[in-house]
Amino acid sequence: MTKVLVTGASGFIAKHILRELLAKDYEVRASIRSDRRKAEIEALFPEADIEFVTLDLSKDDGWQEAMTGVDVLMHTASPFPMALPKDPQDLIRPAVDGTLRALKAAKSAGVGRVIITSSCVAIYKDAAKPKMDPSDERNWTTADAPYVTAYEASKTLAEKAAWDVVADAPDIALTTINPGLVFGPAMDKHYGTSLNVIEQLMTGEMPMVPAINMVTVDVRDVARMHVDAIALEETKGERFVAASDALSFLELGQAIKEAVPDAKTPTRVAPDWLLRAMALVMQDLAAIVPNLGRNLLCSNSKAEKTFGMTFIPTRDAAVASAQSVREFTG
Ligand code: NDP
C-alpha cells in the first residue's frame, strides 16, 4: 500500500485531501502541530486507521522519523492568517523553513514523490509581466516587490525553496498545486481564512467590496488534484494552477444571498481611492490594497488538459462555503 504523509492535517484543505486519500485506499500518516487537534480529525474519519505525528514548521523535532516508510509527502502546512503580521518574517520564516525541513527530511529518507500546496499568489504578481495580463505557471511573483504582501512572499519563497532542493535531488519528483482562493464546503468548524472571507461577506462586516476579480477554486477540486497527481506521470516536475471561473466580490455576494437569503451581503463597490485611504488606519485592508488595479487571474488550461479537470463553478463553491459557514456558526 502507498503511504502518504500529509503535513498540516488539521487544515481546511488538508481534511479534504485526507478524505480523498482514504477513499482511494492510501495509507495515511497525518502531521499536526499539537495533539489537541487529533480528536477533531478522528471524528471526521471514525472508521479510518490514521497514524498521527507531531511536527512544527519551526522546529527540527520529529521530521526525520515522520518520513520513515513514507512513499509520498504531501506538504500542505503553512501559516495562512486572516490579518497580516507587522513583521513579514513571521510568515516567511515558518513557510520557507518548514518547506526546507520537509524536503530535506524527505530527501534523506528516500521519499521519491512530493506534492506541495503552493498558491496562485506565488504566480500572479510577476513584475516581468504587464500588470493587467493574466498569469500562468510560467510566471513567478516577484517576492520583494512593494505590492507583494508577506503572505504572498511566504508562498513564493517557500515554493522556490522546494524547487531549489529538488534541483539537487534527482530522485524526488515534485509537483506543486497552486490554488486560487479556496472556497467550497468545510468539513468542520475550523475552516480557516478563505471561508472567513465568505463569512465576512455574510455578516455585513463588509458593507462595500473592493473592485477585484479574485482567482478562486473549490476545495474538492484542490484535494482531487493533490491526490490524482500522485499517479499522473505528466505532473512530475510541474506546477499547476488550480482555478475556476472568476467572479467579482459583488457577484459572490449575490450568489450567496440567493442561497442564504438572510445573509447581509454587500451591494456596493468601494472606490479604490477610499480603500487606499482606509488602509492607512485599518490593518485588515493592507492585504487588499496592493491588489487594486491589477489582474490577479491565472489560467487553468494546463490543469484542465493534464488532470482532465472541469472545475466546479465558483458560484457553486461560494454557495457551498456559505452553507458551511451557516451550519458551523449558526
Ligand atoms: P489552514 O489555516 O486551515 O491550514 C493551515 C495548516 O498549516 C494547519 O494545519 C496549520 O496547523 C498548519 N500550520 C500553520 N503553521 C504551522 C506551523 N508553524 N507548524 C505546523 N503546522 C502549521 O489553511 P488552508 O487549509 O486554507 O491552507 C492549507 C495550505 O493551502 C497552505 O499552504 C496555504 O498557504 C495553501 N493555500 C490556501 C488557499 C486558501 O484559499 N485556503 C489558497 C492557496 C493556497 P494548525 O491547525 O495547528 O494551525
GROMACS .gro file of C-alpha atoms and ligand atoms in nm:
model
  378
    1MET     CA    1   0.000   0.000   0.000
    2THR     CA    2   0.124   0.352  -0.076
    3LYS     CA    3   0.184   0.553   0.239
    4VAL     CA    4   0.125   0.928   0.226
    5LEU     CA    5   0.239   1.179   0.489
    6VAL     CA    6   0.008   1.482   0.493
    7THR     CA    7   0.152   1.780   0.683
    8GLY     CA    8  -0.085   2.034   0.837
    9ALA     CA    9  -0.361   1.774   0.860
   10SER     CA   10  -0.577   2.000   1.078
   11GLY     CA   11  -0.616   2.245   0.788
   12PHE     CA   12  -0.929   2.319   0.585
   13ILE     CA   13  -0.777   2.187   0.260
   14ALA     CA   14  -0.585   1.900   0.423
   15LYS     CA   15  -0.902   1.746   0.567
   16HIS     CA   16  -1.046   1.720   0.215
   17ILE     CA   17  -0.718   1.568   0.099
   18LEU     CA   18  -0.738   1.312   0.380
   19ARG     CA   19  -1.091   1.221   0.274
   20GLU     CA   20  -0.983   1.176  -0.088
   21LEU     CA   21  -0.676   0.970   0.009
   22LEU     CA   22  -0.876   0.742   0.239
   23ALA     CA   23  -1.146   0.695  -0.026
   24LYS     CA   24  -0.873   0.577  -0.264
   25ASP     CA   25  -0.727   0.338  -0.006
   26TYR     CA   26  -0.400   0.517   0.056
   27GLU     CA   27  -0.235   0.460   0.391
   28VAL     CA   28  -0.228   0.795   0.572
   29ARG     CA   29   0.013   0.945   0.823
   30ALA     CA   30  -0.112   1.284   0.935
   31SER     CA   31   0.101   1.554   1.090
   32ILE     CA   32  -0.043   1.804   1.335
   33ARG     CA   33   0.145   2.061   1.537
   34SER     CA   34  -0.040   1.986   1.856
   35ASP     CA   35  -0.206   1.671   1.987
   36ARG     CA   36  -0.509   1.884   2.070
   37ARG     CA   37  -0.619   1.867   1.705
   38LYS     CA   38  -0.610   1.485   1.682
   39ALA     CA   39  -0.963   1.422   1.811
   40GLU     CA   40  -1.122   1.656   1.559
   41ILE     CA   41  -0.960   1.465   1.269
   42GLU     CA   42  -1.050   1.127   1.417
   43ALA     CA   43  -1.410   1.248   1.449
   44LEU     CA   44  -1.424   1.314   1.075
   45PHE     CA   45  -1.293   0.969   0.985
   46PRO     CA   46  -1.410   0.734   1.261
   47GLU     CA   47  -1.353   0.420   1.054
   48ALA     CA   48  -1.007   0.512   0.931
   49ASP     CA   49  -0.674   0.396   1.066
   50ILE     CA   50  -0.481   0.723   1.053
   51GLU     CA   51  -0.136   0.739   1.209
   52PHE     CA   52  -0.054   1.074   1.377
   53VAL     CA   53   0.278   1.252   1.417
   54THR     CA   54   0.352   1.592   1.569
   55LEU     CA   55   0.552   1.835   1.356
   56ASP     CA   56   0.610   2.208   1.379
   57LEU     CA   57   0.735   2.401   1.077
   58SER     CA   58   0.966   2.599   1.304
   59LYS     CA   59   1.120   2.306   1.492
   60ASP     CA   60   1.352   2.025   1.383
   61ASP     CA   61   1.194   1.763   1.611
   62GLY     CA   62   1.036   1.459   1.450
   63TRP     CA   63   1.073   1.538   1.078
   64GLN     CA   64   1.315   1.256   1.004
   65GLU     CA   65   1.115   0.993   1.193
   66ALA     CA   66   0.795   1.115   1.028
   67MET     CA   67   0.933   1.026   0.683
   68THR     CA   68   1.017   0.665   0.770
   69GLY     CA   69   0.832   0.427   0.540
   70VAL     CA   70   0.664   0.712   0.354
   71ASP     CA   71   0.618   0.689  -0.025
   72VAL     CA   72   0.459   1.030  -0.084
   73LEU     CA   73   0.499   1.357   0.105
   74MET     CA   74   0.202   1.591   0.071
   75HIS     CA   75   0.313   1.916   0.226
   76THR     CA   76   0.018   2.146   0.292
   77ALA     CA   77   0.120   2.312   0.622
   78SER     CA   78   0.192   2.684   0.602
   79PRO     CA   79   0.063   2.981   0.801
   80PHE     CA   80  -0.238   3.149   0.636
   81PRO     CA   81  -0.370   3.411   0.879
   82MET     CA   82  -0.658   3.647   0.808
   83ALA     CA   83  -0.459   3.957   0.908
   84LEU     CA   84  -0.103   4.021   0.801
   85PRO     CA   85   0.156   4.036   1.082
   86LYS     CA   86   0.364   4.350   1.145
   87ASP     CA   87   0.684   4.159   1.074
   88PRO     CA   88   0.666   3.978   0.734
   89GLN     CA   89   0.920   3.726   0.863
   90ASP     CA   90   0.654   3.589   1.099
   91LEU     CA   91   0.500   3.432   0.789
   92ILE     CA   92   0.802   3.392   0.563
   93ARG     CA   93   1.024   3.211   0.810
   94PRO     CA   94   0.788   2.924   0.905
   95ALA     CA   95   0.673   2.882   0.543
   96VAL     CA   96   1.025   2.863   0.398
   97ASP     CA   97   1.197   2.685   0.688
   98GLY     CA   98   0.910   2.437   0.717
   99THR     CA   99   0.927   2.355   0.347
  100LEU     CA  100   1.304   2.308   0.373
  101ARG     CA  101   1.264   2.083   0.679
  102ALA     CA  102   1.003   1.874   0.495
  103LEU     CA  103   1.203   1.847   0.172
  104LYS     CA  104   1.537   1.775   0.335
  105ALA     CA  105   1.388   1.506   0.558
  106ALA     CA  106   1.214   1.355   0.254
  107LYS     CA  107   1.541   1.359   0.062
  108SER     CA  108   1.741   1.182   0.330
  109ALA     CA  109   1.462   0.926   0.388
  110GLY     CA  110   1.444   0.847   0.015
  111VAL     CA  111   1.084   0.968  -0.031
  112GLY     CA  112   1.050   0.979  -0.409
  113ARG     CA  113   0.727   1.171  -0.458
  114VAL     CA  114   0.640   1.512  -0.318
  115ILE     CA  115   0.326   1.721  -0.375
  116ILE     CA  116   0.325   2.072  -0.228
  117THR     CA  117   0.032   2.307  -0.177
  118SER     CA  118   0.167   2.630  -0.316
  119SER     CA  119  -0.066   2.907  -0.436
  120CYS     CA  120  -0.164   3.136  -0.722
  121VAL     CA  121  -0.013   3.408  -0.503
  122ALA     CA  122   0.327   3.259  -0.593
  123ILE     CA  123   0.240   3.322  -0.960
  124TYR     CA  124   0.023   3.629  -1.013
  125LYS     CA  125   0.244   3.925  -0.920
  126ASP     CA  126   0.529   3.880  -1.165
  127ALA     CA  127   0.698   4.217  -1.214
  128ALA     CA  128   0.816   4.095  -1.556
  129LYS     CA  129   0.459   4.084  -1.695
  130PRO     CA  130   0.223   4.373  -1.772
  131LYS     CA  131   0.004   4.410  -1.462
  132MET     CA  132  -0.327   4.373  -1.647
  133ASP     CA  133  -0.224   4.048  -1.820
  134PRO     CA  134  -0.341   3.716  -1.671
  135SER     CA  135  -0.076   3.477  -1.541
  136ASP     CA  136   0.007   3.111  -1.586
  137GLU     CA  137   0.254   2.860  -1.444
  138ARG     CA  138   0.550   3.028  -1.619
  139ASN     CA  139   0.507   3.336  -1.401
  140TRP     CA  140   0.665   3.382  -1.060
  141THR     CA  141   0.560   3.650  -0.812
  142THR     CA  142   0.843   3.897  -0.751
  143ALA     CA  143   0.871   3.835  -0.377
  144ASP     CA  144   1.046   4.160  -0.289
  145ALA     CA  145   0.820   4.393  -0.493
  146PRO     CA  146   0.647   4.659  -0.279
  147TYR     CA  147   0.298   4.544  -0.383
  148VAL     CA  148   0.361   4.184  -0.268
  149THR     CA  149   0.221   4.102   0.077
  150ALA     CA  150   0.400   3.898   0.342
  151TYR     CA  151   0.172   3.601   0.276
  152GLU     CA  152   0.235   3.619  -0.099
  153ALA     CA  153   0.610   3.642  -0.037
  154SER     CA  154   0.594   3.348   0.205
  155LYS     CA  155   0.428   3.121  -0.051
  156THR     CA  156   0.656   3.232  -0.335
  157LEU     CA  157   0.978   3.188  -0.139
  158ALA     CA  158   0.864   2.854   0.008
  159GLU     CA  159   0.782   2.715  -0.336
  160LYS     CA  160   1.113   2.843  -0.477
  161ALA     CA  161   1.298   2.680  -0.187
  162ALA     CA  162   1.130   2.348  -0.271
  163TRP     CA  163   1.229   2.362  -0.639
  164ASP     CA  164   1.585   2.450  -0.534
  165VAL     CA  165   1.608   2.142  -0.310
  166VAL     CA  166   1.480   1.906  -0.579
  167ALA     CA  167   1.716   2.056  -0.837
  168ASP     CA  168   1.988   1.872  -0.638
  169ALA     CA  169   1.775   1.567  -0.566
  170PRO     CA  170   1.710   1.380  -0.891
  171ASP     CA  171   1.531   1.101  -0.702
  172ILE     CA  172   1.249   1.332  -0.592
  173ALA     CA  173   0.962   1.406  -0.831
  174LEU     CA  174   0.797   1.729  -0.719
  175THR     CA  175   0.457   1.866  -0.822
  176THR     CA  176   0.313   2.189  -0.688
  177ILE     CA  177  -0.058   2.262  -0.686
  178ASN     CA  178  -0.115   2.639  -0.694
  179PRO     CA  179  -0.476   2.712  -0.594
  180GLY     CA  180  -0.659   3.040  -0.610
  181LEU     CA  181  -0.858   3.143  -0.303
  182VAL     CA  182  -1.020   2.817  -0.194
  183PHE     CA  183  -1.395   2.802  -0.134
  184GLY     CA  184  -1.630   2.503  -0.118
  185PRO     CA  185  -1.769   2.310   0.178
  186ALA     CA  186  -1.590   2.293   0.513
  187MET     CA  187  -1.576   1.959   0.689
  188ASP     CA  188  -1.594   2.117   1.034
  189LYS     CA  189  -1.597   2.450   1.211
  190HIS     CA  190  -1.217   2.502   1.175
  191TYR     CA  191  -1.248   2.638   0.825
  192GLY     CA  192  -0.966   2.888   0.813
  193THR     CA  193  -0.903   3.213   0.634
  194SER     CA  194  -1.058   3.158   0.293
  195LEU     CA  195  -1.402   3.080   0.436
  196ASN     CA  196  -1.361   3.368   0.678
  197VAL     CA  197  -1.379   3.584   0.364
  198ILE     CA  198  -1.719   3.428   0.285
  199GLU     CA  199  -1.823   3.474   0.647
  200GLN     CA  200  -1.739   3.844   0.625
  201LEU     CA  201  -1.947   3.867   0.307
  202MET     CA  202  -2.244   3.726   0.502
  203THR     CA  203  -2.234   3.915   0.829
  204GLY     CA  204  -2.247   4.270   0.699
  205GLU     CA  205  -1.887   4.325   0.816
  206MET     CA  206  -1.807   4.417   0.455
  207PRO     CA  207  -2.059   4.690   0.370
  208MET     CA  208  -1.873   4.762   0.048
  209VAL     CA  209  -1.640   4.539  -0.152
  210PRO     CA  210  -1.319   4.606  -0.346
  211ALA     CA  211  -1.324   4.603  -0.728
  212ILE     CA  212  -1.116   4.289  -0.757
  213ASN     CA  213  -1.176   3.976  -0.962
  214MET     CA  214  -1.031   3.703  -0.750
  215VAL     CA  215  -0.892   3.374  -0.867
  216THR     CA  216  -1.090   3.107  -0.684
  217VAL     CA  217  -1.136   2.730  -0.677
  218ASP     CA  218  -1.339   2.467  -0.493
  219VAL     CA  219  -1.162   2.272  -0.219
  220ARG     CA  220  -1.291   1.941  -0.362
  221ASP     CA  221  -1.106   2.011  -0.688
  222VAL     CA  222  -0.792   2.113  -0.498
  223ALA     CA  223  -0.798   1.787  -0.300
  224ARG     CA  224  -0.860   1.583  -0.613
  225MET     CA  225  -0.561   1.740  -0.788
  226HIS     CA  226  -0.330   1.668  -0.494
  227VAL     CA  227  -0.432   1.303  -0.489
  228ASP     CA  228  -0.451   1.245  -0.866
  229ALA     CA  229  -0.104   1.397  -0.903
  230ILE     CA  230   0.048   1.101  -0.716
  231ALA     CA  231  -0.003   0.866  -1.008
  232LEU     CA  232  -0.001   1.109  -1.301
  233GLU     CA  233   0.343   1.087  -1.462
  234GLU     CA  234   0.294   1.409  -1.662
  235THR     CA  235   0.263   1.610  -1.342
  236LYS     CA  236   0.615   1.530  -1.221
  237GLY     CA  237   0.841   1.833  -1.215
  238GLU     CA  238   0.549   2.068  -1.291
  239ARG     CA  239   0.342   2.335  -1.119
  240PHE     CA  240  -0.035   2.359  -1.177
  241VAL     CA  241  -0.278   2.643  -1.128
  242ALA     CA  242  -0.598   2.523  -0.960
  243ALA     CA  243  -0.862   2.780  -1.053
  244SER     CA  244  -1.222   2.807  -1.168
  245ASP     CA  245  -1.411   3.097  -1.325
  246ALA     CA  246  -1.361   3.441  -1.170
  247LEU     CA  247  -1.641   3.635  -1.003
  248SER     CA  248  -1.625   3.981  -0.851
  249PHE     CA  249  -1.690   4.020  -0.479
  250LEU     CA  250  -2.028   4.169  -0.567
  251GLU     CA  251  -2.123   3.865  -0.778
  252LEU     CA  252  -2.007   3.634  -0.498
  253GLY     CA  253  -2.230   3.824  -0.258
  254GLN     CA  254  -2.528   3.796  -0.493
  255ALA     CA  255  -2.478   3.419  -0.533
  256ILE     CA  256  -2.459   3.378  -0.155
  257LYS     CA  257  -2.768   3.591  -0.098
  258GLU     CA  258  -2.975   3.373  -0.335
  259ALA     CA  259  -2.877   3.059  -0.140
  260VAL     CA  260  -2.884   3.211   0.210
  261PRO     CA  261  -3.146   3.488   0.186
  262ASP     CA  262  -3.087   3.638   0.531
  263ALA     CA  263  -2.713   3.688   0.467
  264LYS     CA  264  -2.615   4.055   0.489
  265THR     CA  265  -2.418   4.062   0.165
  266PRO     CA  266  -2.269   4.383   0.025
  267THR     CA  267  -2.439   4.567  -0.257
  268ARG     CA  268  -2.185   4.838  -0.334
  269VAL     CA  269  -1.832   4.853  -0.469
  270ALA     CA  270  -1.585   5.067  -0.276
  271PRO     CA  271  -1.390   5.310  -0.492
  272ASP     CA  272  -1.016   5.235  -0.498
  273TRP     CA  273  -0.929   5.576  -0.351
  274LEU     CA  274  -1.149   5.510  -0.049
  275LEU     CA  275  -0.986   5.173   0.020
  276ARG     CA  276  -0.640   5.324  -0.011
  277ALA     CA  277  -0.733   5.594   0.240
  278MET     CA  278  -0.894   5.348   0.482
  279ALA     CA  279  -0.593   5.114   0.464
  280LEU     CA  280  -0.386   5.383   0.632
  281VAL     CA  281  -0.576   5.316   0.953
  282MET     CA  282  -0.715   4.964   0.903
  283GLN     CA  283  -0.456   4.686   0.908
  284ASP     CA  284  -0.703   4.432   0.757
  285LEU     CA  285  -0.713   4.630   0.432
  286ALA     CA  286  -0.336   4.623   0.392
  287ALA     CA  287  -0.364   4.287   0.214
  288ILE     CA  288  -0.630   4.413  -0.030
  289VAL     CA  289  -0.496   4.750  -0.142
  290PRO     CA  290  -0.192   4.612  -0.331
  291ASN     CA  291  -0.436   4.412  -0.547
  292LEU     CA  292  -0.628   4.712  -0.680
  293GLY     CA  293  -0.572   4.787  -1.050
  294ARG     CA  294  -0.403   4.453  -1.112
  295ASN     CA  295  -0.512   4.140  -1.297
  296LEU     CA  296  -0.491   3.852  -1.048
  297LEU     CA  297  -0.638   3.585  -1.275
  298CYS     CA  298  -0.440   3.272  -1.354
  299SER     CA  299  -0.506   3.039  -1.646
  300ASN     CA  300  -0.627   2.690  -1.556
  301SER     CA  301  -0.573   2.538  -1.901
  302LYS     CA  302  -0.269   2.333  -1.802
  303ALA     CA  303  -0.467   2.167  -1.518
  304GLU     CA  304  -0.769   2.114  -1.743
  305LYS     CA  305  -0.551   1.940  -2.000
  306THR     CA  306  -0.322   1.736  -1.774
  307PHE     CA  307  -0.568   1.639  -1.499
  308GLY     CA  308  -0.880   1.641  -1.718
  309MET     CA  309  -1.034   1.889  -1.475
  310THR     CA  310  -1.371   2.051  -1.528
  311PHE     CA  311  -1.355   2.291  -1.237
  312ILE     CA  312  -1.659   2.328  -1.011
  313PRO     CA  313  -1.805   2.675  -1.086
  314THR     CA  314  -1.707   2.946  -0.837
  315ARG     CA  315  -2.072   3.023  -0.777
  316ASP     CA  316  -2.133   2.667  -0.650
  317ALA     CA  317  -1.814   2.675  -0.445
  318ALA     CA  318  -1.913   3.005  -0.280
  319VAL     CA  319  -2.265   2.881  -0.206
  320ALA     CA  320  -2.125   2.561  -0.051
  321SER     CA  321  -1.896   2.775   0.167
  322ALA     CA  322  -2.183   2.999   0.274
  323GLN     CA  323  -2.389   2.694   0.369
  324SER     CA  324  -2.096   2.560   0.574
  325VAL     CA  325  -2.050   2.892   0.749
  326ARG     CA  326  -2.418   2.889   0.837
  327GLU     CA  327  -2.403   2.526   0.950
  328PHE     CA  328  -2.098   2.572   1.175
  329THR     CA  329  -2.155   2.920   1.311
  330GLY     CA  330  -2.532   2.926   1.322
  331NDP     P1  331  -0.550   2.633   0.730
  331NDP     O1  332  -0.509   2.750   0.811
  331NDP     O2  333  -0.682   2.571   0.751
  331NDP     O3  334  -0.438   2.521   0.739
  331NDP     C1  335  -0.303   2.551   0.755
  331NDP     C2  336  -0.236   2.431   0.816
  331NDP     O4  337  -0.095   2.461   0.836
  331NDP     C3  338  -0.294   2.394   0.953
  331NDP     O5  339  -0.292   2.257   0.968
  331NDP     C4  340  -0.194   2.460   1.048
  331NDP     O6  341  -0.187   2.400   1.175
  331NDP     C5  342  -0.065   2.435   0.971
  331NDP     N1  343   0.041   2.522   1.021
  331NDP     C6  344   0.047   2.656   1.017
  331NDP     N2  345   0.160   2.698   1.079
  331NDP     C7  346   0.223   2.587   1.123
  331NDP     C8  347   0.343   2.563   1.195
  331NDP     N3  348   0.422   2.662   1.234
  331NDP     N4  349   0.378   2.435   1.221
  331NDP     C9  350   0.300   2.332   1.182
  331NDP     N5  351   0.185   2.349   1.115
  331NDP    C10  352   0.147   2.474   1.086
  331NDP     O7  353  -0.533   2.681   0.580
  331NDP     P2  354  -0.572   2.611   0.440
  331NDP     O8  355  -0.618   2.473   0.457
  331NDP     O9  356  -0.659   2.707   0.373
  331NDP    O10  357  -0.430   2.613   0.371
  331NDP    C11  358  -0.352   2.496   0.350
  331NDP    C12  359  -0.243   2.527   0.252
  331NDP    O11  360  -0.301   2.574   0.130
  331NDP    C13  361  -0.146   2.636   0.296
  331NDP    O12  362  -0.018   2.600   0.249
  331NDP    C14  363  -0.196   2.759   0.223
  331NDP    O13  364  -0.095   2.854   0.202
  331NDP    C15  365  -0.240   2.695   0.092
  331NDP     N6  366  -0.338   2.772   0.016
  331NDP    C16  367  -0.460   2.804   0.071
  331NDP    C17  368  -0.552   2.875  -0.003
  331NDP    C18  369  -0.686   2.907   0.053
  331NDP    O14  370  -0.755   2.993  -0.004
  331NDP     N7  371  -0.733   2.844   0.159
  331NDP    C19  372  -0.521   2.921  -0.139
  331NDP    C20  373  -0.393   2.878  -0.189
  331NDP    C21  374  -0.305   2.808  -0.113
  331NDP     P3  375  -0.285   2.449   1.294
  331NDP    O15  376  -0.421   2.393   1.260
  331NDP    O16  377  -0.224   2.390   1.415
  331NDP    O17  378  -0.283   2.599   1.292
   0.00000   0.00000   0.00000
